[in-house]
Coordinates of C-alpha atoms in Angstrom, one line a residue:
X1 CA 60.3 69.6 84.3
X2 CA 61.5 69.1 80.7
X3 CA 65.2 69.3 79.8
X4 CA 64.7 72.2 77.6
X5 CA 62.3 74.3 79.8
X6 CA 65.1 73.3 82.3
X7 CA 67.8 74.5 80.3
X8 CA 65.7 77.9 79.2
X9 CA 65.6 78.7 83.1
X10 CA 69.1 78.0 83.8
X11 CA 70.3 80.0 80.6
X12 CA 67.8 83.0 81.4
X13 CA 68.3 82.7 85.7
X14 CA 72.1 81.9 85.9
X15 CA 72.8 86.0 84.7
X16 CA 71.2 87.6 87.4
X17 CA 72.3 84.7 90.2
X18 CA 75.7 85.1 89.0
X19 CA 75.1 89.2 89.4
X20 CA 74.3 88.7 92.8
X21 CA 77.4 87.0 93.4
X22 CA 75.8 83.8 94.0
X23 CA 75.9 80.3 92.6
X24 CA 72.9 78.9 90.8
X25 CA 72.6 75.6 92.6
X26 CA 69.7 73.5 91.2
X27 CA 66.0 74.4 89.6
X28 CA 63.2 72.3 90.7
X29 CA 59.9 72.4 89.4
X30 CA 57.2 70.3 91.5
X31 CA 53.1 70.0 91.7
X32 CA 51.6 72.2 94.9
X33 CA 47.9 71.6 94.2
X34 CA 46.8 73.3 91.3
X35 CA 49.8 75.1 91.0
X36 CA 53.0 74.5 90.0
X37 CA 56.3 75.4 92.2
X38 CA 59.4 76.8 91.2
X39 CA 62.6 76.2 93.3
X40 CA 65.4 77.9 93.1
X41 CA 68.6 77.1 95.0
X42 CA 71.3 79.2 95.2
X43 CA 74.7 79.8 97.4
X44 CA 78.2 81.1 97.8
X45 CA 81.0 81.0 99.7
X46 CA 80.0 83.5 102.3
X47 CA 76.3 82.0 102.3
X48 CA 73.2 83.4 101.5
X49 CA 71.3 86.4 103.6
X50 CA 67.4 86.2 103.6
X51 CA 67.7 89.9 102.2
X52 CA 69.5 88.5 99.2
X53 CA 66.8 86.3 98.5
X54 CA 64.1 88.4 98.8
X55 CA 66.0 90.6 96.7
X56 CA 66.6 87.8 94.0
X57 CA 63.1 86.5 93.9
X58 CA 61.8 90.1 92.7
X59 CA 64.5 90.5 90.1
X60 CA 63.5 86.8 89.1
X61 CA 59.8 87.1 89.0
X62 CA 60.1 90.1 87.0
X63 CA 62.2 88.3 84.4
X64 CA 60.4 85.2 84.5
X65 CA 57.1 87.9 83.8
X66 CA 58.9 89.4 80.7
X67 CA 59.7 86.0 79.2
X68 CA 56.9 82.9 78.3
X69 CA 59.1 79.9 79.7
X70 CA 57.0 79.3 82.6
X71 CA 54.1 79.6 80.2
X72 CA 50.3 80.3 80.6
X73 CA 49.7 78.2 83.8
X74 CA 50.2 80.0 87.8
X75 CA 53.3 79.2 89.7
X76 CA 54.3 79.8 93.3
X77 CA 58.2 81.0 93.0
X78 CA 60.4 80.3 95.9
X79 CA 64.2 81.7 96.1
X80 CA 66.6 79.9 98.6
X81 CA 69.9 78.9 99.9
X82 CA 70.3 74.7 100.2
X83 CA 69.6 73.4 103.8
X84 CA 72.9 72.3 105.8
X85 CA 72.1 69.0 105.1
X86 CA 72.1 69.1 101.8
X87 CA 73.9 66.7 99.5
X88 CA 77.8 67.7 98.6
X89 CA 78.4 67.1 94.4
X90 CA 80.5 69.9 93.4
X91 CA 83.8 70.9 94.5
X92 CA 82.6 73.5 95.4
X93 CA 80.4 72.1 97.9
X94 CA 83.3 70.5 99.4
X95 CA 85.3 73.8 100.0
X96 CA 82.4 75.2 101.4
X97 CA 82.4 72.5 104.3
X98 CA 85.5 72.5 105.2
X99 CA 85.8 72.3 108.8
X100 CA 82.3 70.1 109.0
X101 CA 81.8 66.8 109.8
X102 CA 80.4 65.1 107.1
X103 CA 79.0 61.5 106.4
X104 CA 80.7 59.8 103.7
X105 CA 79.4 56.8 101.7
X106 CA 81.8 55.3 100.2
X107 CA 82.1 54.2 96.5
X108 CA 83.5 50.4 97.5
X109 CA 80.9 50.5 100.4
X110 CA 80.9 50.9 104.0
X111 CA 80.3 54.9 105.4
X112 CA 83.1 57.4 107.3
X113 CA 82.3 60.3 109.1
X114 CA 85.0 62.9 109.7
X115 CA 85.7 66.2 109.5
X116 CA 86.6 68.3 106.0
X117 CA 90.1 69.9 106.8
X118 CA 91.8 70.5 103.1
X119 CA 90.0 70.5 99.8
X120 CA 91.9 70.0 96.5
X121 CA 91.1 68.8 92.8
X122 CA 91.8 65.6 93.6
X123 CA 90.4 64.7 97.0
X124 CA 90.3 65.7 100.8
X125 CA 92.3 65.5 103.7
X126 CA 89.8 64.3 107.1
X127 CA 90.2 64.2 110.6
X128 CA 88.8 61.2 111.3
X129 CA 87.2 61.3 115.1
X130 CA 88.8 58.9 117.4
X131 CA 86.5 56.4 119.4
X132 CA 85.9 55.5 123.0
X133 CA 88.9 58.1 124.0
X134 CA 91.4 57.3 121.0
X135 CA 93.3 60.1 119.0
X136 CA 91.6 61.4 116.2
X137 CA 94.0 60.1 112.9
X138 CA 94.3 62.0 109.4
X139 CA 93.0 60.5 106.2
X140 CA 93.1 61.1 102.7
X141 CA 90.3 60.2 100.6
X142 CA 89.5 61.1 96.8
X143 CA 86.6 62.5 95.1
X144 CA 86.1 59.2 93.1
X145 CA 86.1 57.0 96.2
X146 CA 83.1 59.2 97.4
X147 CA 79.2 57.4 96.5
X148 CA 78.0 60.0 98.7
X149 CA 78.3 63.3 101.0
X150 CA 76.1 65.2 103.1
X151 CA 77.3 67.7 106.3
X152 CA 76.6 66.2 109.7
X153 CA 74.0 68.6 111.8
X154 CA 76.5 69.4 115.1
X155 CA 74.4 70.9 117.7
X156 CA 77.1 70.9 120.3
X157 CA 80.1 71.3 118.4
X158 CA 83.1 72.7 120.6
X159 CA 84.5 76.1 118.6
X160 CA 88.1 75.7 116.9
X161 CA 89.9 77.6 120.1
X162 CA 87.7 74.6 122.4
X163 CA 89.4 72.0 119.9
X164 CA 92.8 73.1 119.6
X165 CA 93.2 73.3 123.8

Protein backbone atom coordinates (compact mmCIF):
# COMPACT_ATOMS: atom_id res chain seq x y z
CA UNK A 1 0.00 0.00 0.00
CA UNK A 2 1.42 3.42 -0.92
CA UNK A 3 2.32 6.00 1.73
CA UNK A 4 -0.23 8.40 0.55
CA UNK A 5 -3.20 5.90 0.05
CA UNK A 6 -1.88 4.90 3.57
CA UNK A 7 -2.03 8.24 4.97
CA UNK A 8 -5.59 9.06 3.17
CA UNK A 9 -6.97 5.89 5.23
CA UNK A 10 -5.50 6.79 8.40
CA UNK A 11 -6.59 10.59 8.10
CA UNK A 12 -10.23 9.52 6.86
CA UNK A 13 -10.48 6.09 9.52
CA UNK A 14 -8.73 7.49 12.74
CA UNK A 15 -12.26 9.93 13.30
CA UNK A 16 -14.59 7.36 13.54
CA UNK A 17 -11.99 4.72 15.49
CA UNK A 18 -11.25 7.42 17.78
CA UNK A 19 -15.29 7.90 18.22
CA UNK A 20 -15.54 4.58 19.19
CA UNK A 21 -13.20 5.11 21.85
CA UNK A 22 -10.71 2.93 20.30
CA UNK A 23 -7.12 3.27 19.07
CA UNK A 24 -6.32 2.92 15.44
CA UNK A 25 -3.55 0.37 15.56
CA UNK A 26 -2.18 -0.30 12.07
CA UNK A 27 -3.81 -0.47 8.36
CA UNK A 28 -2.74 -3.31 6.16
CA UNK A 29 -3.45 -3.72 2.76
CA UNK A 30 -2.52 -7.30 1.27
CA UNK A 31 -3.39 -9.49 -2.09
CA UNK A 32 -6.42 -12.32 -1.38
CA UNK A 33 -6.70 -13.63 -4.88
CA UNK A 34 -8.18 -11.27 -7.09
CA UNK A 35 -9.07 -9.18 -4.46
CA UNK A 36 -7.43 -6.97 -2.34
CA UNK A 37 -7.76 -6.97 1.63
CA UNK A 38 -8.10 -4.29 3.92
CA UNK A 39 -6.98 -4.75 7.63
CA UNK A 40 -7.81 -2.77 10.13
CA UNK A 41 -6.47 -3.08 13.79
CA UNK A 42 -7.79 -1.42 16.41
CA UNK A 43 -7.68 -1.53 20.54
CA UNK A 44 -8.10 0.15 23.90
CA UNK A 45 -7.42 -0.08 27.20
CA UNK A 46 -10.49 -2.13 28.09
CA UNK A 47 -10.06 -4.31 24.79
CA UNK A 48 -12.16 -4.71 21.98
CA UNK A 49 -15.81 -6.54 21.95
CA UNK A 50 -16.73 -8.39 18.64
CA UNK A 51 -19.97 -6.17 18.76
CA UNK A 52 -17.63 -3.11 18.46
CA UNK A 53 -16.21 -4.41 15.45
CA UNK A 54 -19.00 -5.40 13.75
CA UNK A 55 -20.28 -2.14 14.54
CA UNK A 56 -16.98 -0.32 13.18
CA UNK A 57 -16.74 -2.21 10.02
CA UNK A 58 -20.26 -0.91 8.92
CA UNK A 59 -19.58 2.65 9.83
CA UNK A 60 -16.15 2.04 7.91
CA UNK A 61 -17.39 0.44 4.84
CA UNK A 62 -19.89 3.07 4.48
CA UNK A 63 -17.21 5.84 4.61
CA UNK A 64 -14.86 3.99 2.65
CA UNK A 65 -18.20 3.82 -0.07
CA UNK A 66 -18.66 7.60 0.07
CA UNK A 67 -14.97 8.35 -0.59
CA UNK A 68 -12.62 6.93 -3.90
CA UNK A 69 -9.36 6.06 -1.81
CA UNK A 70 -9.86 2.50 -2.10
CA UNK A 71 -10.51 3.14 -5.79
CA UNK A 72 -12.30 1.26 -8.59
CA UNK A 73 -10.94 -2.29 -7.85
CA UNK A 74 -13.15 -4.96 -4.98
CA UNK A 75 -11.85 -5.28 -1.59
CA UNK A 76 -12.65 -7.67 1.31
CA UNK A 77 -12.73 -5.27 4.55
CA UNK A 78 -11.84 -6.88 7.86
CA UNK A 79 -12.16 -4.84 11.27
CA UNK A 80 -10.18 -6.30 14.31
CA UNK A 81 -8.54 -6.10 17.62
CA UNK A 82 -4.48 -7.31 17.44
CA UNK A 83 -3.95 -11.00 18.51
CA UNK A 84 -2.31 -11.46 22.17
CA UNK A 85 0.73 -12.10 20.61
CA UNK A 86 1.10 -9.25 18.95
CA UNK A 87 4.24 -7.12 18.90
CA UNK A 88 4.42 -4.26 21.84
CA UNK A 89 5.79 -0.60 20.04
CA UNK A 90 3.87 1.93 21.70
CA UNK A 91 3.68 2.80 25.21
CA UNK A 92 0.70 2.24 25.11
CA UNK A 93 1.10 -1.25 24.36
CA UNK A 94 3.17 -1.63 27.28
CA UNK A 95 0.50 -0.26 29.83
CA UNK A 96 -1.81 -2.47 28.32
CA UNK A 97 0.31 -5.60 29.40
CA UNK A 98 0.97 -4.86 32.48
CA UNK A 99 0.70 -7.83 34.64
CA UNK A 100 1.82 -10.24 31.37
CA UNK A 101 4.71 -11.99 30.92
CA UNK A 102 6.36 -10.88 28.06
CA UNK A 103 9.52 -11.97 25.95
CA UNK A 104 11.99 -9.32 25.64
CA UNK A 105 14.77 -9.03 23.12
CA UNK A 106 17.13 -7.03 24.00
CA UNK A 107 18.77 -4.07 22.20
CA UNK A 108 22.59 -5.23 23.30
CA UNK A 109 21.38 -8.94 22.70
CA UNK A 110 20.44 -11.86 24.60
CA UNK A 111 16.32 -12.24 25.47
CA UNK A 112 14.35 -11.84 29.19
CA UNK A 113 11.14 -12.96 29.91
CA UNK A 114 9.33 -11.44 32.91
CA UNK A 115 6.34 -10.12 33.90
CA UNK A 116 5.12 -6.20 33.18
CA UNK A 117 4.46 -4.81 36.76
CA UNK A 118 4.94 -0.70 36.35
CA UNK A 119 4.95 1.23 33.09
CA UNK A 120 6.39 4.78 32.89
CA UNK A 121 7.94 7.19 30.17
CA UNK A 122 11.04 5.95 30.61
CA UNK A 123 10.98 2.26 31.11
CA UNK A 124 9.39 -0.70 33.15
CA UNK A 125 9.67 -2.33 36.34
CA UNK A 126 9.67 -6.60 35.79
CA UNK A 127 9.32 -9.49 37.94
CA UNK A 128 11.75 -11.53 36.67
CA UNK A 129 10.66 -15.42 37.35
CA UNK A 130 13.01 -17.23 39.49
CA UNK A 131 14.49 -20.64 38.18
CA UNK A 132 14.59 -24.18 39.39
CA UNK A 133 12.86 -22.91 42.86
CA UNK A 134 14.66 -19.47 43.25
CA UNK A 135 12.85 -16.12 44.22
CA UNK A 136 11.60 -14.25 41.54
CA UNK A 137 13.94 -10.73 41.67
CA UNK A 138 12.73 -7.05 40.40
CA UNK A 139 14.30 -5.40 37.40
CA UNK A 140 14.23 -2.28 35.77
CA UNK A 141 14.73 -2.05 32.21
CA UNK A 142 14.17 1.03 29.66
CA UNK A 143 12.32 1.44 26.55
CA UNK A 144 15.61 2.03 24.62
CA UNK A 145 17.29 -1.24 25.88
CA UNK A 146 14.12 -3.06 24.32
CA UNK A 147 14.91 -4.58 20.30
CA UNK A 148 11.79 -6.31 20.78
CA UNK A 149 8.40 -7.27 22.80
CA UNK A 150 5.68 -9.53 22.40
CA UNK A 151 3.20 -11.02 25.45
CA UNK A 152 3.93 -14.53 26.38
CA UNK A 153 0.62 -16.90 25.65
CA UNK A 154 -0.02 -18.30 29.65
CA UNK A 155 -2.34 -21.10 29.47
CA UNK A 156 -1.99 -21.96 33.01
CA UNK A 157 -1.34 -18.87 34.68
CA UNK A 158 -2.16 -18.87 38.56
CA UNK A 159 -4.71 -15.70 39.16
CA UNK A 160 -3.06 -12.65 41.32
CA UNK A 161 -4.94 -14.01 44.73
CA UNK A 162 -2.99 -17.80 43.66
CA UNK A 163 0.33 -15.52 43.32
CA UNK A 164 0.23 -13.34 46.24
CA UNK A 165 -0.43 -16.68 48.79
Amino acid sequence: MSTTQSDRLRGLLEPLVAAKGLDLEEIEMSRAGKRRMLRIIVDSDEGVELDACAELSREVSDKLDETDVMGEDEYVLEVSSPGADRPLTEHRHYVRAIGRLVKFQLAEGGELVARILEADDEGLDLKVPGVKGRKATARRIAFTDIAKARVEIEFNRKDKKEEEA
